[in-house]
Short mmCIF file of C-alpha atoms in Angstrom, two decimals:
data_model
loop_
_atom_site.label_atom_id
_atom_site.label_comp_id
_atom_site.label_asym_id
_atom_site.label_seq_id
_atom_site.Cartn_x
_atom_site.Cartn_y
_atom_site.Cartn_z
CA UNK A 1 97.95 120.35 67.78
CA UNK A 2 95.32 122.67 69.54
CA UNK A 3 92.75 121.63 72.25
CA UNK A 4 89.84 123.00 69.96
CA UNK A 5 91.07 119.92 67.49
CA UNK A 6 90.76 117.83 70.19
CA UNK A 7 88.01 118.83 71.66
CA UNK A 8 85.96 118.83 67.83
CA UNK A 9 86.67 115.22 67.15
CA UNK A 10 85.66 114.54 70.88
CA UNK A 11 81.94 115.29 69.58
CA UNK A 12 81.89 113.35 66.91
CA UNK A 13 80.01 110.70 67.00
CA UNK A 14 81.33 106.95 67.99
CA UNK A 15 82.23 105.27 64.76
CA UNK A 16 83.66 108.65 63.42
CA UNK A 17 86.18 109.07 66.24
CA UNK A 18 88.51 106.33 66.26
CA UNK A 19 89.77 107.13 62.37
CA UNK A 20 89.64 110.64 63.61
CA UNK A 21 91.73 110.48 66.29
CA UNK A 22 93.90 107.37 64.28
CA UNK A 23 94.29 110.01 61.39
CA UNK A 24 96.38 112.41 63.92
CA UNK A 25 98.74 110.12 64.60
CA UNK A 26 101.14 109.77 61.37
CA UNK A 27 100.46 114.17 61.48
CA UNK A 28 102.06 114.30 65.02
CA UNK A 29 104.91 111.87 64.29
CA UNK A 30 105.93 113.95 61.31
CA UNK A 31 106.73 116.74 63.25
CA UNK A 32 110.21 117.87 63.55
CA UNK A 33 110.39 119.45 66.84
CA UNK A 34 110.77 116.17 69.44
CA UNK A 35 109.52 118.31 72.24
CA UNK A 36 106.61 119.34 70.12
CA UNK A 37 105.84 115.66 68.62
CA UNK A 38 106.17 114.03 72.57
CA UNK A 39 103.68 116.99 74.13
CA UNK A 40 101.59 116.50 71.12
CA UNK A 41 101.08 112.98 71.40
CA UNK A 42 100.77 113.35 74.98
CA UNK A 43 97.94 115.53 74.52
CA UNK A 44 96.10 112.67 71.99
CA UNK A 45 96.67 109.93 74.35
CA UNK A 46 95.48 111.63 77.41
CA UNK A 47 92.48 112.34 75.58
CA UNK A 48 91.65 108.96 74.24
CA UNK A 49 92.46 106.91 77.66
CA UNK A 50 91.42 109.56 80.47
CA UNK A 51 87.94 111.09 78.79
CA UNK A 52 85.11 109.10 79.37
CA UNK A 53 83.49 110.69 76.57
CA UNK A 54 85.66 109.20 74.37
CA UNK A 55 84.83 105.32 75.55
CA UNK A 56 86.91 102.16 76.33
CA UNK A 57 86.40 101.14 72.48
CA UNK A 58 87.52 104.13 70.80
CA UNK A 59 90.75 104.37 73.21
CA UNK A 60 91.44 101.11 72.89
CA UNK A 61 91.45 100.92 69.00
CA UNK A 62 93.64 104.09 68.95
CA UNK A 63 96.16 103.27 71.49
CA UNK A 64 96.19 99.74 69.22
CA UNK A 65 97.47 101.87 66.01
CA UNK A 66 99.85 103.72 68.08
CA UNK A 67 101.23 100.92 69.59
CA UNK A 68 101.58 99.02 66.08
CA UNK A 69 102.97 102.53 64.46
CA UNK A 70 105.18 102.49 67.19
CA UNK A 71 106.26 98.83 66.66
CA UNK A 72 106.90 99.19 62.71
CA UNK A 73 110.09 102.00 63.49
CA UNK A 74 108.07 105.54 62.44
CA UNK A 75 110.77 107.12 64.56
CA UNK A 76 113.68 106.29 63.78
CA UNK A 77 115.72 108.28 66.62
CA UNK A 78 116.52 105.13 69.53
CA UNK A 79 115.90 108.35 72.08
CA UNK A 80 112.81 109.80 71.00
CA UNK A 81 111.38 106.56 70.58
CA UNK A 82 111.84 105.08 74.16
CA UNK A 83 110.43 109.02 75.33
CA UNK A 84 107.90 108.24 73.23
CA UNK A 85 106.91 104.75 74.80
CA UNK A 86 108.02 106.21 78.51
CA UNK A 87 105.10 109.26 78.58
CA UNK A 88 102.57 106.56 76.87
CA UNK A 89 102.77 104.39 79.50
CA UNK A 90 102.94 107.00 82.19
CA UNK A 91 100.00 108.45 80.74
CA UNK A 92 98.20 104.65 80.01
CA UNK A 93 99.46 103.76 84.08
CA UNK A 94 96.01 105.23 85.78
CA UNK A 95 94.01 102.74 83.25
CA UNK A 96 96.12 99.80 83.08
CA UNK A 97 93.27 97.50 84.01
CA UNK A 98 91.28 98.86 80.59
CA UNK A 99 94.11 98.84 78.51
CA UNK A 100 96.36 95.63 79.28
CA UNK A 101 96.96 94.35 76.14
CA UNK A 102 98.72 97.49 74.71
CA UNK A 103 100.53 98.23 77.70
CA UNK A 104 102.31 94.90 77.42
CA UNK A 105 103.28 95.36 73.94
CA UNK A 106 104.57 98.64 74.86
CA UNK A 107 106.39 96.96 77.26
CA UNK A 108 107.56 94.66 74.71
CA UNK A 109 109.11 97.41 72.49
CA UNK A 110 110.45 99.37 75.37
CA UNK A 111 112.42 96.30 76.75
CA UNK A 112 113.26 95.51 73.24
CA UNK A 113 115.23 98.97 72.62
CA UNK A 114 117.02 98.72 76.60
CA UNK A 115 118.12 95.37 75.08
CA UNK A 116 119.91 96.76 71.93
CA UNK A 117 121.87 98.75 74.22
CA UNK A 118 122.64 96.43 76.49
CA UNK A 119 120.68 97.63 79.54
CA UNK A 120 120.31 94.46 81.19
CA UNK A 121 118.80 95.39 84.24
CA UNK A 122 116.60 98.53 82.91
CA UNK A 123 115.18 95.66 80.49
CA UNK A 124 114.30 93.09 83.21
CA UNK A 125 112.58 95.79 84.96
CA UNK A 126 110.37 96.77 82.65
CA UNK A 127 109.56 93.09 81.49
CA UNK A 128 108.68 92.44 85.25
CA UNK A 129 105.53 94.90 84.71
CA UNK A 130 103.90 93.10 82.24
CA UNK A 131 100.81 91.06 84.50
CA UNK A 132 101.40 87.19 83.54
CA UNK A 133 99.96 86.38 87.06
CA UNK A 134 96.36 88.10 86.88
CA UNK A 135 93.74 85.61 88.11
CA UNK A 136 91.28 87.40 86.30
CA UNK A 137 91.73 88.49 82.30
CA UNK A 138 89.10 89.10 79.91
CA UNK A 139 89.39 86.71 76.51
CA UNK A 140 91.60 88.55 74.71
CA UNK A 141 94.06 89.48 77.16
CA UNK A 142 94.73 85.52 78.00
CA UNK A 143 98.15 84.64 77.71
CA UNK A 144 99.39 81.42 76.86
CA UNK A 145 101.61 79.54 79.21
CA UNK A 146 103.93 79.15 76.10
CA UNK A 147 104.02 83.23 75.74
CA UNK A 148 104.41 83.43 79.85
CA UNK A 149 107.49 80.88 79.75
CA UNK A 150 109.32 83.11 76.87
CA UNK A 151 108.31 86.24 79.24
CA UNK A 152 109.93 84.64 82.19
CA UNK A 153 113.24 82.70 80.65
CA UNK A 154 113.96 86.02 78.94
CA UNK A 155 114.10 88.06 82.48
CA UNK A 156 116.12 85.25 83.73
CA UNK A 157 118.08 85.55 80.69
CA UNK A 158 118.70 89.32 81.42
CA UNK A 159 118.65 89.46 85.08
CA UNK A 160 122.18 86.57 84.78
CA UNK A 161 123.63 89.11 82.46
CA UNK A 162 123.38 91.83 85.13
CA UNK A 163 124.77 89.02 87.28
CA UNK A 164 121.67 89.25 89.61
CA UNK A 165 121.64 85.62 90.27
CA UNK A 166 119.22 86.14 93.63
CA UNK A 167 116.35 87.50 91.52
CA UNK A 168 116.77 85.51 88.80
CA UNK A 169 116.26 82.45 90.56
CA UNK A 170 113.28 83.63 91.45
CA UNK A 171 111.74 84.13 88.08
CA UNK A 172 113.70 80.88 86.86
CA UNK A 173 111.49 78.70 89.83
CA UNK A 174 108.44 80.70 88.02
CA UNK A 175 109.53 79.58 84.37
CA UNK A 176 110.22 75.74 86.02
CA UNK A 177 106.60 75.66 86.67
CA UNK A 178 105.91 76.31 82.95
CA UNK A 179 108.39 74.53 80.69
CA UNK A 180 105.86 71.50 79.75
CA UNK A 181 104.28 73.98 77.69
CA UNK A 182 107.54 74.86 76.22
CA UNK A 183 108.73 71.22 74.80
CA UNK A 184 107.65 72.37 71.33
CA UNK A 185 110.05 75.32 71.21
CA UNK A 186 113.02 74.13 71.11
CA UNK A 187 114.67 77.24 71.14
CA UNK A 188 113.42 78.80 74.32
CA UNK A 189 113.62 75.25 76.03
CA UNK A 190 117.38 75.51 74.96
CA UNK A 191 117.48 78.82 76.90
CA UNK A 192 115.53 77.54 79.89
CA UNK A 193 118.22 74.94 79.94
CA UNK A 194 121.20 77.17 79.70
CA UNK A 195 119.18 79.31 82.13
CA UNK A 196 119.35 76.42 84.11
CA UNK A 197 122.92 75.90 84.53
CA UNK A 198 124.03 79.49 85.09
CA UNK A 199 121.98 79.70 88.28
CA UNK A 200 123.57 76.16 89.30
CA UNK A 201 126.76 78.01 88.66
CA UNK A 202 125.73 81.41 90.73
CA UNK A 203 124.39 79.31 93.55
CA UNK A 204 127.37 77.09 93.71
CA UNK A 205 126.24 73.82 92.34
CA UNK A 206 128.74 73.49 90.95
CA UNK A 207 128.52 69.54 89.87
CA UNK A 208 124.81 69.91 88.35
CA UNK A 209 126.18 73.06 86.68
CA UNK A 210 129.24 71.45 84.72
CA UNK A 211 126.77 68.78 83.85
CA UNK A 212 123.84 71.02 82.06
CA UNK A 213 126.79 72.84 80.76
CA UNK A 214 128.30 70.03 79.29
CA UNK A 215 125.09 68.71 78.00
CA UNK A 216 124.56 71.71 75.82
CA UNK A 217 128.24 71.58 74.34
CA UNK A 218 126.74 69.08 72.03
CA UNK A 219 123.44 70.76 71.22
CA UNK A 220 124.07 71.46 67.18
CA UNK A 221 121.07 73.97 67.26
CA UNK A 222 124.11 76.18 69.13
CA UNK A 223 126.82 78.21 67.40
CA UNK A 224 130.10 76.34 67.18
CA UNK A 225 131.80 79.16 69.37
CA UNK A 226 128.98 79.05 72.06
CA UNK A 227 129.27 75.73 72.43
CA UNK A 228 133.30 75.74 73.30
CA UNK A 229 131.79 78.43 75.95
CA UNK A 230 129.98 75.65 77.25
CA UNK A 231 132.40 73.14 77.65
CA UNK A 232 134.77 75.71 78.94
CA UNK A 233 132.38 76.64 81.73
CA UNK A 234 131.84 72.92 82.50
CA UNK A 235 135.78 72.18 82.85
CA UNK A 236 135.62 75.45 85.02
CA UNK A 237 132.66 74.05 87.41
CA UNK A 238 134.12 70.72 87.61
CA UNK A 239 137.04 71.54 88.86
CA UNK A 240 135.27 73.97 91.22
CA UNK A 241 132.82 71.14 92.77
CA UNK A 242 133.41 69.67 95.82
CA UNK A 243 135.68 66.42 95.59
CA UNK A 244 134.29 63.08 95.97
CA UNK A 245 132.98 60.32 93.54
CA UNK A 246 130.42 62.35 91.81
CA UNK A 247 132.56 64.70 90.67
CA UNK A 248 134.78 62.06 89.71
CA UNK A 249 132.46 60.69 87.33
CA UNK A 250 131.73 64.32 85.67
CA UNK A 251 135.57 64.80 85.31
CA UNK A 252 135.70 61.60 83.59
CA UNK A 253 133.33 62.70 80.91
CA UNK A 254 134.91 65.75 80.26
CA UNK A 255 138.29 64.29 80.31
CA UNK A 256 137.04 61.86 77.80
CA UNK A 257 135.76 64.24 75.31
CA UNK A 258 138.33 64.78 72.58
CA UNK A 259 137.33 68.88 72.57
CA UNK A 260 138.63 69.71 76.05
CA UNK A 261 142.55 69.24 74.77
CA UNK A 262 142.15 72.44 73.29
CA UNK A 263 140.80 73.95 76.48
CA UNK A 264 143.51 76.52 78.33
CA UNK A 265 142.19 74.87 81.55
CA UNK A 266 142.44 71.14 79.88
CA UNK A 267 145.82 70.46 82.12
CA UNK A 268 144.29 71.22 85.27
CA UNK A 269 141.01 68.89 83.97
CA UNK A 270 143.89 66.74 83.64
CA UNK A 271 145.21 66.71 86.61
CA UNK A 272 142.11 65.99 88.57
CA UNK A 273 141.06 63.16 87.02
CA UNK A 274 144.37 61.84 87.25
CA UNK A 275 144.86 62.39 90.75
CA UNK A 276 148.05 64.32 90.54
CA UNK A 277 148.90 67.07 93.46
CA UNK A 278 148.37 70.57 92.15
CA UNK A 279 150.97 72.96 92.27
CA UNK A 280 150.06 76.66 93.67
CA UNK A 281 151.14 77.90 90.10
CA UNK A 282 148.65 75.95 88.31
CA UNK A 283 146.34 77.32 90.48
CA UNK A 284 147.19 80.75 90.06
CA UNK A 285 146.84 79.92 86.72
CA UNK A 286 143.26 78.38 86.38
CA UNK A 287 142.12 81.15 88.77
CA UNK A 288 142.99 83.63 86.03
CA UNK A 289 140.13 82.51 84.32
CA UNK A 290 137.23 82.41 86.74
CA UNK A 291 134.40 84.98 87.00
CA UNK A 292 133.68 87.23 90.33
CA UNK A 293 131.31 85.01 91.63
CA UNK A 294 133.41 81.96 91.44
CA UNK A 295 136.01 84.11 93.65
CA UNK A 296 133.56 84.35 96.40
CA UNK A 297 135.02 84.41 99.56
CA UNK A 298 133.69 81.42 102.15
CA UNK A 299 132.58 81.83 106.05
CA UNK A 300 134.39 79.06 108.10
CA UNK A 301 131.69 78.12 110.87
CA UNK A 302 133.01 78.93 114.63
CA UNK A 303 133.01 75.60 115.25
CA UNK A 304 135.80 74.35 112.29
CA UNK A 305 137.56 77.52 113.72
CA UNK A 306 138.00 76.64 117.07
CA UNK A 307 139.18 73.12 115.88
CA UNK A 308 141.09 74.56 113.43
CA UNK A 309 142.73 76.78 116.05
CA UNK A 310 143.63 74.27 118.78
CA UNK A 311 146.94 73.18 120.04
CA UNK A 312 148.68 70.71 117.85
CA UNK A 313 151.58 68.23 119.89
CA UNK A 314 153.29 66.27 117.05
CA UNK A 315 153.45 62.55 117.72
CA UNK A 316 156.67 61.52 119.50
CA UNK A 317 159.53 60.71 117.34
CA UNK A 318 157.86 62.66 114.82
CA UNK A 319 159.72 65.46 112.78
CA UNK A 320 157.25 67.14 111.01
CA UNK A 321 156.87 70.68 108.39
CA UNK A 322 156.39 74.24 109.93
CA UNK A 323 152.49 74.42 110.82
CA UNK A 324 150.86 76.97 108.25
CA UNK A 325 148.43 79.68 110.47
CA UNK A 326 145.54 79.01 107.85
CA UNK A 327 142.33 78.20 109.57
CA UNK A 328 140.37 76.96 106.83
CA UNK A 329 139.93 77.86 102.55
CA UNK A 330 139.27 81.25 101.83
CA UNK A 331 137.64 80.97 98.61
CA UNK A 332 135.52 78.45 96.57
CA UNK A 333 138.52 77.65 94.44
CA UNK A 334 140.50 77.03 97.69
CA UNK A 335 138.46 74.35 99.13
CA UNK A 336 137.73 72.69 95.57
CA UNK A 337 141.67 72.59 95.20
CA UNK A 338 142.60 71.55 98.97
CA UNK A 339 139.79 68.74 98.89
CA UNK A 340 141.18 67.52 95.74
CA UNK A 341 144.99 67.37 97.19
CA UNK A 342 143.44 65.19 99.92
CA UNK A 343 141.94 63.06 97.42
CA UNK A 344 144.88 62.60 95.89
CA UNK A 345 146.91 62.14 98.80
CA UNK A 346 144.74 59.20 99.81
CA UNK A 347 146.12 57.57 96.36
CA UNK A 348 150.01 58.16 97.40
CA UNK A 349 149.68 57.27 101.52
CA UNK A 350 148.23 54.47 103.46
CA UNK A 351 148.15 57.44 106.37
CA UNK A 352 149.40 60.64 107.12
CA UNK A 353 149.70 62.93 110.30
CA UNK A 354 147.56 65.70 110.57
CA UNK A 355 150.90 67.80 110.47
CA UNK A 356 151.54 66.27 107.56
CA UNK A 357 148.55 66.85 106.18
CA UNK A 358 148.30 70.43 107.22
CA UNK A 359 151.72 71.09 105.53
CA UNK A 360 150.42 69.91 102.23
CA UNK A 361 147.04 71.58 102.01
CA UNK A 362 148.78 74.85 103.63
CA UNK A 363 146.32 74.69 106.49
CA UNK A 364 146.64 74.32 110.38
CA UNK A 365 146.68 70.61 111.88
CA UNK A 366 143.49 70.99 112.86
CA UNK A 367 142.10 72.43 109.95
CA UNK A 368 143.34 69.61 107.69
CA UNK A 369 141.55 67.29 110.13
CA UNK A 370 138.58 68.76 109.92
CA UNK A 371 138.63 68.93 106.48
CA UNK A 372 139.26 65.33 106.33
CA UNK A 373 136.31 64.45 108.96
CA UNK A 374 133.81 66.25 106.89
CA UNK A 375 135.08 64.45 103.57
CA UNK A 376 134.81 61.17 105.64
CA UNK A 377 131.39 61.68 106.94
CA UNK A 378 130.11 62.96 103.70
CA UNK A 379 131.11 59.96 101.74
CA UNK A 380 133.36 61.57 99.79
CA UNK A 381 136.64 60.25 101.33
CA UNK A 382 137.48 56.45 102.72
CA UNK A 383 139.43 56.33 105.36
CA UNK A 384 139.45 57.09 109.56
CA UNK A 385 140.96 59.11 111.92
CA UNK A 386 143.31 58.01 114.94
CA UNK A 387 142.88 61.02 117.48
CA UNK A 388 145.38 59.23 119.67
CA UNK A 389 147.77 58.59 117.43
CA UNK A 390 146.82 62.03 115.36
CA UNK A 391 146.36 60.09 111.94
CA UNK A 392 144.32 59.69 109.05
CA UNK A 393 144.30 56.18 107.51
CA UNK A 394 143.15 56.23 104.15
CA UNK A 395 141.45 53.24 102.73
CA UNK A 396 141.43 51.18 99.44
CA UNK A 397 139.40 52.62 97.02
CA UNK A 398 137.04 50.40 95.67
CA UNK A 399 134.80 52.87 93.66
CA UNK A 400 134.01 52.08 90.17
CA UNK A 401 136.56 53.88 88.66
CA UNK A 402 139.00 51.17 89.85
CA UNK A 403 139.04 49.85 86.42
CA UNK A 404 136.59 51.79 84.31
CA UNK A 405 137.09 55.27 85.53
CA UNK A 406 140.26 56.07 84.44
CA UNK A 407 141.74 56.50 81.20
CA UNK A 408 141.39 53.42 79.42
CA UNK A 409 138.99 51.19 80.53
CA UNK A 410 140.76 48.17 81.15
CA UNK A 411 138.02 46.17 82.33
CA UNK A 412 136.88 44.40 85.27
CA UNK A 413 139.23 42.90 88.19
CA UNK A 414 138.18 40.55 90.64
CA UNK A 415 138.26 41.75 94.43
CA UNK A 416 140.63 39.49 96.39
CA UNK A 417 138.91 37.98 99.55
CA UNK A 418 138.07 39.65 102.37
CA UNK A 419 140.53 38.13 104.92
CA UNK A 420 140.14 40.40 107.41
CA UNK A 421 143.43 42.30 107.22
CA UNK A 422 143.11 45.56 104.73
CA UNK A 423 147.15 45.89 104.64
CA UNK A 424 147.02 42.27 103.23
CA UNK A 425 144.11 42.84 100.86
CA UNK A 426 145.78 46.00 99.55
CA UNK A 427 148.72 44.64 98.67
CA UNK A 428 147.04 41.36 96.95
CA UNK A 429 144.72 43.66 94.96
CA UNK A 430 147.72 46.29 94.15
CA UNK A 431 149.16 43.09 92.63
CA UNK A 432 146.10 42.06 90.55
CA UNK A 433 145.76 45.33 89.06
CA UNK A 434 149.14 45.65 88.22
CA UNK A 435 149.12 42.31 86.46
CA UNK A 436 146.14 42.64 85.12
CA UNK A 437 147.05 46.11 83.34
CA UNK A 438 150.37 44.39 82.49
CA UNK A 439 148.03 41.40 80.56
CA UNK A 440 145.95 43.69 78.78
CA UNK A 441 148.46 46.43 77.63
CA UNK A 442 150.76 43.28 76.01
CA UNK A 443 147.69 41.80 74.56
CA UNK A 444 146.73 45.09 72.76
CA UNK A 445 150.31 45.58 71.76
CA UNK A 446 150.24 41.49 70.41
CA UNK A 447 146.75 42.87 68.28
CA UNK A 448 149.01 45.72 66.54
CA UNK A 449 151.46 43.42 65.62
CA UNK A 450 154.01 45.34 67.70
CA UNK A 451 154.83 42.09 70.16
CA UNK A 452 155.68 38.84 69.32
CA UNK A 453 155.08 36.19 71.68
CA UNK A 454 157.25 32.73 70.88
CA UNK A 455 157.21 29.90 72.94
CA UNK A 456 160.00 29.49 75.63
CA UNK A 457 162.43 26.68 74.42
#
């Protein structure tokens, strides 16, 4: 295509250059020389957009039937194409402000074939250039906050596939602000949502993340397979989360649902929510399965250091384990798994030395102590410490899950009184549990018919 063919239409008059110029298009994408079709359409765009002969209008309406000729696949090479769109908008760039509206469609299409070949990051960048914060916009350039929510859960969407959790929070807090205008779609609310829980699981929230996860294992909009993802990924944040009632409560849930028995990580769900002690194997195991960021390594403050690190004198008459030279966990699985064997120790022992301690969780005296102090402060943990003695007294639990959170339910049991000595009232309500369970497991037994009660003679 010649300048002197250019130049010609250029002094046409208005109405007759638009379907001039238009009529070049499908002549220049028929070419079969990609150099010659890019530096010929080049040439037509840089005429329409930069020439102020030409006028806003006219460039407008034929950068509008480019972009949609573009859009409809009129060349079908993946590489030529996203040249194509490249030099457009390079060329489009010094007029942006005149030509939004096809700029972001380009956009569209360009992020669109990054996306095909899973570019993740190339995608999200160009997405990021379309303007959905302009104060300013003429009538037909408005965007919906509908259309700016899709905009913004789909960089999120891209930006967690590239694992860029840091910048995708960012746009995620942008797409927070918008998803009352989303409740009608349920399809990008369902992405917002899953959105939702990966960041939880980047940024370690762990316990919020297993329960959005878990939440959208029963969404039937989902594929069957996607939704096993799910629940896997809410076992896996579960057990990551930091030990205490609220977990316990999650656990429960997920132990309770009659999917996660097919889970490869359902025995160390188990476990858990049992209370049980787990083995280093197990956790070699489980750890198999976890993703780079839930291998992050963890700082230990100076401060838990230098406790961690100080002398240890067992208590006399004492004959306690090898101390382990462990400061303090290394990674996130490390803590979630030593604050769970306290936990569970607190079920097995009315105390425990911090040797003792330290020998279980693999962890200095000191660093078990600390661990426990933080637990016990947090609310996570009953019990209290004897620095004189060097103990940790564990205390009864009397959370909810007494009766109701384990496996099966077996109702309420009334607290003994308080008389002042918690030895004594352990022991009484050890007893009343005990019986109690004993009551209800013959009754149920007596309801299958597979007990017969008869009357002592």
């Amino acid at each position: 295509m010649s300048d002197a063919q250019l130049t010609q239409i250029s002094a046409l008059s208005q109405k007759d250059k638009g379907p001039a110029f238009i009529a070049l298009i499908p002549e220049i994408l028929s070419r079969h020389d990609p150099s010659t079709l890019v530096a010929d359409l080049h040439k037509l765009v840089n005429t329409v957009v930069n020439q102020d002969s030409i006028g806003l209008v006219v460039g407008r309406q034929v950068l509008s039937e480019l972009v949609k000729i573009l859009g409809e696949g009129s060349i079908k090479d993946v590489e030529l194409r996203k040249r194509v769109v490249k030099d457009t908008l390079d060329t489009v760039q010094p007029r942006i402000v005149s030509y939004e509206e096809q700029v972001n469609a380009l956009r569209f299409q360009l992020a669109d074939l990054f996306e095909e070949e899973e570019d993740w990051s190339e995608a999200a960048r160009v997405l990021m250039g379309i303007s959905l914060e302009s104060g300013q916009r003429h009538v037909w350039l408005l965007i919906s906050d509908a259309e700016r929510l899709k905009v913004y859960v789909r960089i999120v969407r891209l930006l967690l596939e590239e694992e860029d959790s840091v910048q995708a929070e960012t746009y995620y807090n942008r797409a927070a602000l918008l998803v009352h205008s989303g409740m009608d779609d349920r399809e990008t609310l369902l992405q917002f949502k899953l959105c939702q829980a990966r960041i939880n699981d980047y940024s370690r929230k762990f316990l919020e993340a297993a329960t959005r996860y878990h939440e959208l294992s029963y969404v039937g909009e989902i594929d069957e397979e996607e939704r096993r993802h799910m629940l896997l990924a809410a076992v896996t944040c579960a057990v990551l989360a930091p030990a205490g009632p609220n977990r316990s409560r999650v656990l429960a849930s997920l132990y309770r649902d009659e999917r996660t028995p097919d889970l490869p990580t359902y025995n160390i769900l188990s476990k858990m929510f049992l209370d049980h002690i787990l083995r280093p194997a197990e956790v070699k195991e489980f750890e198999k399965t976890l993703k780079p960021h839930q291998l992050a390594k963890i700082a230990i403050s100076s401060n838990d250091r230098l406790a961690s690190a100080g002398q240890y004198d067992a208590p006399a008459g004492m004959d306690e384990p090898t101390a382990s030279t462990r400061t303090g966990p290394a990674t996130v699985l490390d803590r979630a798994v030593m604050e769970h064997n306290l936990l569970a120790s607190s079920q097995i022992y009315n105390n425990i030395t911090f040797g003792g301690l330290g020998a279980l969780l693999d962890l200095t005296p000191g660093a078990a102590e600390t661990m426990a102090r933080k637990m016990i402060e947090q609310g996570r943990l009953r019990g209290s410490i004897d620095q004189v003695d060097k103990l940790i007294w564990f205390e009864g639990n009397r959370e909810e899950d007494d009766a109701q959170g384990k496996a099966g339910g077996l109702g309420d049991v009334e607290e003994a009184e308080d008389t002042g000595a918690p030895f004594t009232k352990r022991w009484d309500t050890q007893i009343r549990l005990t019986a109690a369970n004993v009551e209800s497991i013959v009754q149920h037994l007596t309801e299958k018919g597979l007990v017969r009660i008869t009357a002592a003679g």
